[in-house]
mmCIF file of C-alpha atoms in Angstrom:
data_model
loop_
_atom_site.group_PDB
_atom_site.id
_atom_site.type_symbol
_atom_site.label_atom_id
_atom_site.label_comp_id
_atom_site.label_asym_id
_atom_site.label_seq_id
_atom_site.Cartn_x
_atom_site.Cartn_y
_atom_site.Cartn_z
ATOM 1 C CA GLN A 1 -34.152 28.276 -12.380
ATOM 2 C CA LYS A 2 -32.181 26.909 -15.282
ATOM 3 C CA GLU A 3 -28.490 27.710 -15.331
ATOM 4 C CA VAL A 4 -28.588 29.033 -18.877
ATOM 5 C CA GLU A 5 -31.836 30.349 -20.282
ATOM 6 C CA GLN A 6 -32.787 31.196 -23.823
ATOM 7 C CA ASN A 7 -36.042 31.985 -25.519
ATOM 8 C CA SER A 8 -36.900 28.913 -27.565
ATOM 9 C CA GLY A 9 -38.376 30.941 -30.413
ATOM 10 C CA PRO A 10 -38.831 30.619 -33.250
ATOM 11 C CA LEU A 11 -37.411 34.024 -33.969
ATOM 12 C CA SER A 12 -38.445 34.959 -37.467
ATOM 13 C CA VAL A 13 -36.619 37.719 -39.333
ATOM 14 C CA PRO A 14 -36.601 38.790 -42.973
ATOM 15 C CA GLU A 15 -33.509 38.303 -45.081
ATOM 16 C CA GLY A 16 -31.074 41.188 -44.631
ATOM 17 C CA ALA A 17 -32.357 42.148 -41.200
ATOM 18 C CA ILE A 18 -30.546 41.972 -37.873
ATOM 19 C CA ALA A 19 -31.332 38.964 -35.715
ATOM 20 C CA SER A 20 -30.869 39.422 -31.978
ATOM 21 C CA LEU A 21 -30.498 36.375 -29.765
ATOM 22 C CA ASN A 22 -30.371 36.617 -25.989
ATOM 23 C CA CYS A 23 -29.149 34.414 -23.189
ATOM 24 C CA THR A 24 -29.085 34.772 -19.400
ATOM 25 C CA TYR A 25 -27.132 32.731 -16.915
ATOM 26 C CA SER A 26 -27.420 32.209 -13.195
ATOM 27 C CA ASP A 27 -23.872 31.473 -12.043
ATOM 28 C CA ARG A 28 -22.008 34.711 -11.369
ATOM 29 C CA GLY A 29 -18.765 32.761 -11.343
ATOM 30 C CA SER A 30 -19.092 31.940 -15.040
ATOM 31 C CA GLN A 31 -16.012 32.944 -16.889
ATOM 32 C CA SER A 32 -16.509 32.493 -20.603
ATOM 33 C CA PHE A 33 -19.443 32.354 -22.925
ATOM 34 C CA PHE A 34 -19.964 30.658 -26.240
ATOM 35 C CA TRP A 35 -22.415 30.809 -29.092
ATOM 36 C CA TYR A 36 -22.921 27.681 -31.163
ATOM 37 C CA ARG A 37 -25.048 27.135 -34.236
ATOM 38 C CA GLN A 38 -26.728 23.777 -34.708
ATOM 39 C CA TYR A 39 -28.479 22.656 -37.849
ATOM 40 C CA SER A 40 -31.094 19.960 -37.493
ATOM 41 C CA GLY A 41 -29.530 16.542 -37.018
ATOM 42 C CA LYS A 42 -26.009 17.949 -36.848
ATOM 43 C CA SER A 43 -23.625 18.642 -34.012
ATOM 44 C CA PRO A 44 -23.001 22.214 -32.839
ATOM 45 C CA GLU A 45 -20.439 24.422 -34.520
ATOM 46 C CA LEU A 46 -18.785 27.307 -32.743
ATOM 47 C CA ILE A 47 -19.649 30.814 -33.918
ATOM 48 C CA MET A 48 -17.682 32.773 -31.348
ATOM 49 C CA PHE A 49 -16.822 33.113 -27.699
ATOM 50 C CA ILE A 50 -16.524 36.109 -25.402
ATOM 51 C CA TYR A 51 -15.151 36.563 -21.911
ATOM 52 C CA SER A 52 -14.885 40.322 -21.337
ATOM 53 C CA ASN A 53 -17.700 42.780 -20.859
ATOM 54 C CA GLY A 54 -18.602 44.640 -23.999
ATOM 55 C CA ASP A 55 -18.836 43.727 -27.642
ATOM 56 C CA LYS A 56 -16.855 41.361 -29.785
ATOM 57 C CA GLU A 57 -17.300 41.385 -33.523
ATOM 58 C CA ASP A 58 -16.507 38.703 -36.073
ATOM 59 C CA GLY A 59 -17.794 39.298 -39.563
ATOM 60 C CA ARG A 60 -21.588 39.505 -39.476
ATOM 61 C CA PHE A 61 -21.688 38.351 -35.874
ATOM 62 C CA THR A 62 -21.376 40.438 -32.725
ATOM 63 C CA ALA A 63 -21.422 38.968 -29.247
ATOM 64 C CA GLN A 64 -22.265 41.204 -26.328
ATOM 65 C CA LEU A 65 -21.557 40.395 -22.695
ATOM 66 C CA ASN A 66 -22.825 42.122 -19.564
ATOM 67 C CA LYS A 67 -21.629 40.269 -16.506
ATOM 68 C CA ALA A 68 -23.373 42.617 -14.061
ATOM 69 C CA SER A 69 -26.716 41.753 -15.621
ATOM 70 C CA GLN A 70 -25.670 38.179 -16.371
ATOM 71 C CA TYR A 71 -26.649 38.194 -19.981
ATOM 72 C CA VAL A 72 -24.951 37.557 -23.265
ATOM 73 C CA SER A 73 -26.369 38.211 -26.682
ATOM 74 C CA LEU A 74 -25.577 37.490 -30.301
ATOM 75 C CA LEU A 75 -26.404 39.825 -33.146
ATOM 76 C CA ILE A 76 -26.434 38.577 -36.704
ATOM 77 C CA ARG A 77 -26.316 41.336 -39.292
ATOM 78 C CA ASP A 78 -27.550 40.920 -42.850
ATOM 79 C CA SER A 79 -29.293 37.689 -41.923
ATOM 80 C CA GLN A 80 -29.366 35.039 -44.619
ATOM 81 C CA PRO A 81 -31.677 32.045 -45.077
ATOM 82 C CA SER A 82 -28.612 29.865 -44.460
ATOM 83 C CA ASP A 83 -28.464 31.323 -40.953
ATOM 84 C CA SER A 84 -31.705 29.512 -40.146
ATOM 85 C CA ALA A 85 -30.722 27.117 -37.356
ATOM 86 C CA THR A 86 -30.851 26.704 -33.615
ATOM 87 C CA TYR A 87 -28.425 28.908 -31.719
ATOM 88 C CA LEU A 88 -27.071 27.545 -28.474
ATOM 89 C CA CYS A 89 -25.621 29.670 -25.730
ATOM 90 C CA ALA A 90 -23.057 27.904 -23.545
ATOM 91 C CA VAL A 91 -21.339 28.955 -20.358
ATOM 92 C CA ASN A 92 -18.030 27.775 -18.987
ATOM 93 C CA ARG A 93 -17.924 26.981 -15.309
ATOM 94 C CA TRP A 94 -14.410 26.173 -14.333
ATOM 95 C CA PRO A 95 -14.797 23.588 -11.605
ATOM 96 C CA GLY A 96 -11.825 21.337 -11.099
ATOM 97 C CA GLY A 97 -10.212 22.345 -14.344
ATOM 98 C CA TYR A 98 -12.580 20.368 -16.501
ATOM 99 C CA ASN A 99 -13.867 23.214 -18.652
ATOM 100 C CA LYS A 100 -17.445 22.000 -18.576
ATOM 101 C CA LEU A 101 -19.852 23.773 -20.853
ATOM 102 C CA ILE A 102 -23.437 24.239 -19.733
ATOM 103 C CA PHE A 103 -25.811 24.779 -22.624
ATOM 104 C CA GLY A 104 -29.063 26.639 -22.897
ATOM 105 C CA ALA A 105 -31.991 25.039 -24.678
ATOM 106 C CA GLY A 106 -31.339 27.086 -27.803
ATOM 107 C CA THR A 107 -33.235 29.624 -29.851
ATOM 108 C CA ARG A 108 -34.547 28.618 -33.223
ATOM 109 C CA LEU A 109 -33.939 31.286 -35.851
ATOM 110 C CA ALA A 110 -35.847 31.374 -39.111
ATOM 111 C CA VAL A 111 -34.687 33.793 -41.799
ATOM 112 C CA HIS A 112 -37.251 34.129 -44.568
ATOM 113 C CA PRO A 113 -36.521 35.498 -48.045
ATOM 114 C CA GLY B 1 -9.591 23.831 -36.354
ATOM 115 C CA ALA B 2 -9.094 20.583 -34.546
ATOM 116 C CA VAL B 3 -11.036 17.553 -35.709
ATOM 117 C CA VAL B 4 -13.055 15.203 -33.569
ATOM 118 C CA SER B 5 -14.357 12.104 -35.275
ATOM 119 C CA GLN B 6 -17.301 10.195 -33.868
ATOM 120 C CA HIS B 7 -18.378 6.791 -35.033
ATOM 121 C CA PRO B 8 -20.879 5.466 -35.913
ATOM 122 C CA SER B 9 -23.005 8.368 -37.115
ATOM 123 C CA TRP B 10 -26.146 6.357 -36.611
ATOM 124 C CA VAL B 11 -27.030 2.967 -35.172
ATOM 125 C CA ILE B 12 -30.177 0.944 -34.692
ATOM 126 C CA CYS B 13 -30.122 -1.774 -32.070
ATOM 127 C CA LYS B 14 -32.515 -4.132 -30.382
ATOM 128 C CA SER B 15 -33.706 -3.515 -26.877
ATOM 129 C CA GLY B 16 -31.421 -5.194 -24.339
ATOM 130 C CA THR B 17 -28.279 -5.069 -26.430
ATOM 131 C CA SER B 18 -25.241 -2.834 -25.929
ATOM 132 C CA VAL B 19 -23.905 -0.205 -28.262
ATOM 133 C CA LYS B 20 -20.424 1.323 -28.317
ATOM 134 C CA ILE B 21 -19.764 4.815 -29.634
ATOM 135 C CA GLU B 22 -16.238 6.004 -30.354
ATOM 136 C CA CYS B 23 -14.890 9.528 -30.164
ATOM 137 C CA ARG B 24 -11.450 10.274 -31.552
ATOM 138 C CA SER B 25 -9.408 13.436 -31.627
ATOM 139 C CA LEU B 26 -7.592 13.246 -34.950
ATOM 140 C CA ASP B 27 -4.953 15.945 -34.785
ATOM 141 C CA PHE B 28 -4.541 16.760 -31.136
ATOM 142 C CA GLN B 29 -4.356 15.036 -27.779
ATOM 143 C CA ALA B 30 -7.453 15.375 -25.691
ATOM 144 C CA THR B 31 -6.883 14.742 -22.025
ATOM 145 C CA THR B 32 -10.532 15.499 -21.388
ATOM 146 C CA MET B 33 -13.558 14.611 -23.472
ATOM 147 C CA PHE B 34 -17.202 15.252 -22.757
ATOM 148 C CA TRP B 35 -20.245 13.190 -23.615
ATOM 149 C CA TYR B 36 -23.583 14.853 -24.237
ATOM 150 C CA ARG B 37 -27.056 13.588 -24.997
ATOM 151 C CA GLN B 38 -29.649 15.548 -26.889
ATOM 152 C CA PHE B 39 -33.311 14.634 -27.157
ATOM 153 C CA PRO B 40 -35.414 16.116 -29.976
ATOM 154 C CA LYS B 41 -35.939 19.865 -29.657
ATOM 155 C CA GLN B 42 -33.937 19.953 -26.434
ATOM 156 C CA SER B 43 -30.489 21.181 -25.634
ATOM 157 C CA LEU B 44 -27.322 19.249 -25.069
ATOM 158 C CA MET B 45 -27.212 17.684 -21.646
ATOM 159 C CA LEU B 46 -23.800 16.829 -20.285
ATOM 160 C CA MET B 47 -23.665 13.188 -19.270
ATOM 161 C CA ALA B 48 -20.093 12.761 -18.141
ATOM 162 C CA THR B 49 -16.570 14.061 -18.308
ATOM 163 C CA SER B 50 -14.018 11.571 -19.515
ATOM 164 C CA ASN B 51 -10.409 11.865 -18.396
ATOM 165 C CA GLU B 52 -7.596 9.905 -19.941
ATOM 166 C CA GLY B 53 -6.369 7.186 -17.636
ATOM 167 C CA SER B 54 -8.920 7.706 -14.896
ATOM 168 C CA LYS B 55 -12.558 7.111 -14.118
ATOM 169 C CA ALA B 56 -15.141 9.292 -15.757
ATOM 170 C CA THR B 57 -17.069 11.863 -13.758
ATOM 171 C CA TYR B 58 -20.804 11.495 -14.241
ATOM 172 C CA GLU B 59 -23.397 14.204 -13.937
ATOM 173 C CA GLN B 60 -26.176 13.844 -11.430
ATOM 174 C CA GLY B 61 -28.864 11.473 -12.600
ATOM 175 C CA VAL B 62 -26.703 9.664 -15.157
ATOM 176 C CA GLU B 63 -26.279 5.960 -14.417
ATOM 177 C CA LYS B 64 -22.609 5.130 -14.582
ATOM 178 C CA ASP B 65 -23.282 1.403 -14.811
ATOM 179 C CA LYS B 66 -25.500 1.916 -17.828
ATOM 180 C CA PHE B 67 -23.327 4.414 -19.673
ATOM 181 C CA LEU B 68 -19.817 3.036 -19.536
ATOM 182 C CA ILE B 69 -17.074 5.441 -20.491
ATOM 183 C CA ASN B 70 -13.522 4.466 -21.239
ATOM 184 C CA HIS B 71 -10.752 6.925 -22.075
ATOM 185 C CA ALA B 72 -7.812 4.629 -22.609
ATOM 186 C CA SER B 73 -5.677 6.959 -24.699
ATOM 187 C CA LEU B 74 -5.209 10.650 -25.375
ATOM 188 C CA THR B 75 -7.078 10.356 -28.651
ATOM 189 C CA LEU B 76 -9.911 7.937 -27.940
ATOM 190 C CA SER B 77 -12.885 7.879 -25.609
ATOM 191 C CA THR B 78 -15.731 5.395 -25.885
ATOM 192 C CA LEU B 79 -19.269 5.436 -24.572
ATOM 193 C CA THR B 80 -21.062 2.118 -24.243
ATOM 194 C CA VAL B 81 -24.791 2.136 -23.712
ATOM 195 C CA THR B 82 -25.487 -1.140 -21.951
ATOM 196 C CA SER B 83 -28.798 -2.980 -22.049
ATOM 197 C CA ALA B 84 -30.249 -0.269 -24.245
ATOM 198 C CA HIS B 85 -33.949 0.521 -24.077
ATOM 199 C CA PRO B 86 -36.148 2.637 -26.325
ATOM 200 C CA GLU B 87 -35.926 5.546 -23.893
ATOM 201 C CA ASP B 88 -32.161 5.625 -24.539
ATOM 202 C CA SER B 89 -32.838 6.580 -28.147
ATOM 203 C CA SER B 90 -31.206 9.951 -28.564
ATOM 204 C CA PHE B 91 -28.463 11.930 -30.273
ATOM 205 C CA TYR B 92 -25.163 11.371 -28.491
ATOM 206 C CA ILE B 93 -22.385 13.883 -29.064
ATOM 207 C CA CYS B 94 -18.836 13.950 -27.803
ATOM 208 C CA SER B 95 -16.596 16.943 -27.541
ATOM 209 C CA ALA B 96 -12.962 17.523 -26.768
ATOM 210 C CA ARG B 97 -11.091 20.585 -25.676
ATOM 211 C CA VAL B 98 -7.499 21.305 -26.437
ATOM 212 C CA PRO B 99 -5.829 21.437 -23.014
ATOM 213 C CA ALA B 100 -4.596 25.003 -23.162
ATOM 214 C CA GLY B 101 -6.659 26.904 -20.658
ATOM 215 C CA ARG B 102 -10.161 27.993 -19.873
ATOM 216 C CA LEU B 103 -10.928 29.878 -23.029
ATOM 217 C CA THR B 104 -10.218 27.193 -25.570
ATOM 218 C CA GLU B 105 -12.759 26.066 -28.065
ATOM 219 C CA ALA B 106 -14.659 22.819 -27.660
ATOM 220 C CA PHE B 107 -14.614 20.679 -30.787
ATOM 221 C CA PHE B 108 -17.596 18.440 -31.336
ATOM 222 C CA GLY B 109 -17.870 15.118 -33.033
ATOM 223 C CA GLN B 110 -20.501 14.590 -35.700
ATOM 224 C CA GLY B 111 -22.854 12.948 -33.253
ATOM 225 C CA THR B 112 -24.398 9.471 -33.148
ATOM 226 C CA ARG B 113 -28.102 8.953 -33.655
ATOM 227 C CA LEU B 114 -29.067 5.925 -31.551
ATOM 228 C CA THR B 115 -32.414 4.250 -32.120
ATOM 229 C CA VAL B 116 -33.373 1.366 -29.876
ATOM 230 C CA VAL B 117 -36.211 -0.786 -31.170
#
């Protein structure tokens, strides 16, 4: 079992729709969770992080965390073609104070006009 | 946000040669930097954790004698791929975290596309 699992996609949504991206993790000791966006050939850029159960909203993005079920999701409202990218879920395990991030394989999102 | 600069952005080298990649934190001091490798259509795989002034901690399966990491200052970590082979061709990315707790953001460098021919 992979530590962080994501559906590879592609997830195809029409422009203006809500895109829903999901991620599950295996380590119950995980403390914080991150969503990154990565365009092809570029390094990841942080969208948002969440560490408490519930929802966290930032503009068009909402992260949802359910530690009991060990899943975290990202909703993108009013999806735009520029949102087309690979979305990486990352989990922080806090061993030895190093703040290591463990990444999922990513979900490719395609927003079509 | 904080800036992490990685250099070079791409490099082509001959099989058997060594390549050095630099990762600099430009406006903050990074006591810890991370080196990742990403193959096409795959996720980032952590290679090693680089700590200023001490030996790097390598992930299981990563050859420490092949991937030499040096973190000589609070703003610079280097990754040297020694005796590179075509299978080492990949996208190498460094990241640094501001040392302020467990919830801080990780800032990524631009990445280095290594092609070994």
